[in-house]
Amino acid sequence: NNQEWWYKLRGGKRKLYGAKLTENIVQTLARLVMTAAILAMSPHLARFDAHFVLTVHDELIYECAAEHGAESAEVLRPCMERDVPWLPGVPIKAEVGFGPCYGTLRKS
């Protein structure tokens, strides 16, 4: 079948091809996994006086006092790596890090 798929943008129409569709599906799944991690981390935020700041691609960024950096990072890891019920058997691994600013995070 030679059927083509197109989608509309502000600047006109674009062709949707297999790699682009796959990329969008993967990005959507990653965002849903991250959202589940944000919700799982929420109950722990008060303990560290932490605040969710932003996401960058597949990263979650929180802000907390320096003395809570290592401990909060280790609490965040299982929140990021927990099983997602609608993706059974898919392993999810995460790196966590902390530091005085985004550019100097120590990852583990």
PDB file of C-alpha atoms in Angstrom, residues 21-93:
ATOM      1  CA  LEU A  21       6.048   8.240  13.728  1.00  0.00           C
ATOM      2  CA  THR A  22       8.235   5.841  15.751  1.00  0.00           C
ATOM      3  CA  GLU A  23      10.158   8.756  17.287  1.00  0.00           C
ATOM      4  CA  ASN A  24       6.930  10.455  18.331  1.00  0.00           C
ATOM      5  CA  ILE A  25       5.572   7.269  19.904  1.00  0.00           C
ATOM      6  CA  VAL A  26       8.803   6.727  21.877  1.00  0.00           C
ATOM      7  CA  GLN A  27       8.865  10.362  23.034  1.00  0.00           C
ATOM      8  CA  THR A  28       5.236  10.142  24.144  1.00  0.00           C
ATOM      9  CA  LEU A  29       5.896   6.952  26.110  1.00  0.00           C
ATOM     10  CA  ALA A  30       8.958   8.541  27.748  1.00  0.00           C
ATOM     11  CA  ARG A  31       6.884  11.553  28.773  1.00  0.00           C
ATOM     12  CA  LEU A  32       4.214   9.302  30.287  1.00  0.00           C
ATOM     13  CA  VAL A  33       6.855   7.351  32.244  1.00  0.00           C
ATOM     14  CA  MET A  34       8.327  10.660  33.477  1.00  0.00           C
ATOM     15  CA  THR A  35       4.899  11.919  34.507  1.00  0.00           C
ATOM     16  CA  ALA A  36       4.355   8.733  36.527  1.00  0.00           C
ATOM     17  CA  ALA A  37       7.733   9.356  38.215  1.00  0.00           C
ATOM     18  CA  ILE A  38       6.777  12.955  39.044  1.00  0.00           C
ATOM     19  CA  LEU A  39       3.597  11.714  40.704  1.00  0.00           C
ATOM     20  CA  ALA A  40       5.508   8.987  42.582  1.00  0.00           C
ATOM     21  CA  MET A  41       8.041  11.552  43.851  1.00  0.00           C
ATOM     22  CA  SER A  42       5.405  14.054  45.007  1.00  0.00           C
ATOM     23  CA  PRO A  43       4.838  12.539  48.480  1.00  0.00           C
ATOM     24  CA  HIS A  44       8.589  12.823  49.220  1.00  0.00           C
ATOM     25  CA  LEU A  45       9.015  16.496  48.305  1.00  0.00           C
ATOM     26  CA  ALA A  46       8.061  17.970  51.691  1.00  0.00           C
ATOM     27  CA  ARG A  47      10.592  15.781  53.486  1.00  0.00           C
ATOM     28  CA  PHE A  48      13.413  17.376  51.472  1.00  0.00           C
ATOM     29  CA  ASP A  49      11.773  20.785  51.083  1.00  0.00           C
ATOM     30  CA  ALA A  50      12.156  20.062  47.371  1.00  0.00           C
ATOM     31  CA  HIS A  51      10.359  21.577  44.419  1.00  0.00           C
ATOM     32  CA  PHE A  52       9.861  20.241  40.939  1.00  0.00           C
ATOM     33  CA  VAL A  53      11.460  22.743  38.554  1.00  0.00           C
ATOM     34  CA  LEU A  54      11.362  21.461  34.972  1.00  0.00           C
ATOM     35  CA  THR A  55      11.997  18.673  32.512  1.00  0.00           C
ATOM     36  CA  VAL A  56      14.673  18.608  29.828  1.00  0.00           C
ATOM     37  CA  HIS A  57      14.068  15.866  27.245  1.00  0.00           C
ATOM     38  CA  ASP A  58      13.997  12.777  29.484  1.00  0.00           C
ATOM     39  CA  GLU A  59      15.257  14.449  32.678  1.00  0.00           C
ATOM     40  CA  LEU A  60      13.407  15.578  35.789  1.00  0.00           C
ATOM     41  CA  ILE A  61      14.903  18.512  37.648  1.00  0.00           C
ATOM     42  CA  TYR A  62      14.125  19.248  41.280  1.00  0.00           C
ATOM     43  CA  GLU A  63      15.466  21.931  43.584  1.00  0.00           C
ATOM     44  CA  CYS A  64      16.250  21.319  47.238  1.00  0.00           C
ATOM     45  CA  ALA A  65      18.683  22.434  49.939  1.00  0.00           C
ATOM     46  CA  ALA A  66      22.254  21.241  49.364  1.00  0.00           C
ATOM     47  CA  GLU A  67      22.252  19.057  52.482  1.00  0.00           C
ATOM     48  CA  HIS A  68      19.374  16.998  51.020  1.00  0.00           C
ATOM     49  CA  GLY A  69      20.888  16.516  47.543  1.00  0.00           C
ATOM     50  CA  ALA A  70      22.286  13.004  47.884  1.00  0.00           C
ATOM     51  CA  GLU A  71      19.366  11.630  49.880  1.00  0.00           C
ATOM     52  CA  SER A  72      16.702  13.132  47.615  1.00  0.00           C
ATOM     53  CA  ALA A  73      18.521  11.808  44.530  1.00  0.00           C
ATOM     54  CA  GLU A  74      18.437   8.288  45.960  1.00  0.00           C
ATOM     55  CA  VAL A  75      14.720   8.596  46.750  1.00  0.00           C
ATOM     56  CA  LEU A  76      14.086   9.826  43.206  1.00  0.00           C
ATOM     57  CA  ARG A  77      15.842   6.870  41.548  1.00  0.00           C
ATOM     58  CA  PRO A  78      13.242   4.215  42.518  1.00  0.00           C
ATOM     59  CA  CYS A  79      10.483   6.653  41.564  1.00  0.00           C
ATOM     60  CA  MET A  80      12.045   6.894  38.095  1.00  0.00           C
ATOM     61  CA  GLU A  81      12.775   3.170  37.775  1.00  0.00           C
ATOM     62  CA  ARG A  82       9.496   1.793  39.068  1.00  0.00           C
ATOM     63  CA  ASP A  83       7.458  -0.533  36.895  1.00  0.00           C
ATOM     64  CA  VAL A  84       4.789   1.119  34.808  1.00  0.00           C
ATOM     65  CA  PRO A  85       1.597  -1.014  34.813  1.00  0.00           C
ATOM     66  CA  TRP A  86       0.818  -0.345  31.151  1.00  0.00           C
ATOM     67  CA  LEU A  87       4.386  -1.327  30.074  1.00  0.00           C
ATOM     68  CA  PRO A  88       4.785  -4.685  31.816  1.00  0.00           C
ATOM     69  CA  GLY A  89       8.223  -6.219  31.531  1.00  0.00           C
ATOM     70  CA  VAL A  90       9.869  -3.113  30.064  1.00  0.00           C
ATOM     71  CA  PRO A  91      12.987  -2.321  32.122  1.00  0.00           C
ATOM     72  CA  ILE A  92      13.319   1.321  33.069  1.00  0.00           C
ATOM     73  CA  LYS A  93      16.692   2.558  34.322  1.00  0.00           C
TER      74      LYS A  93
END
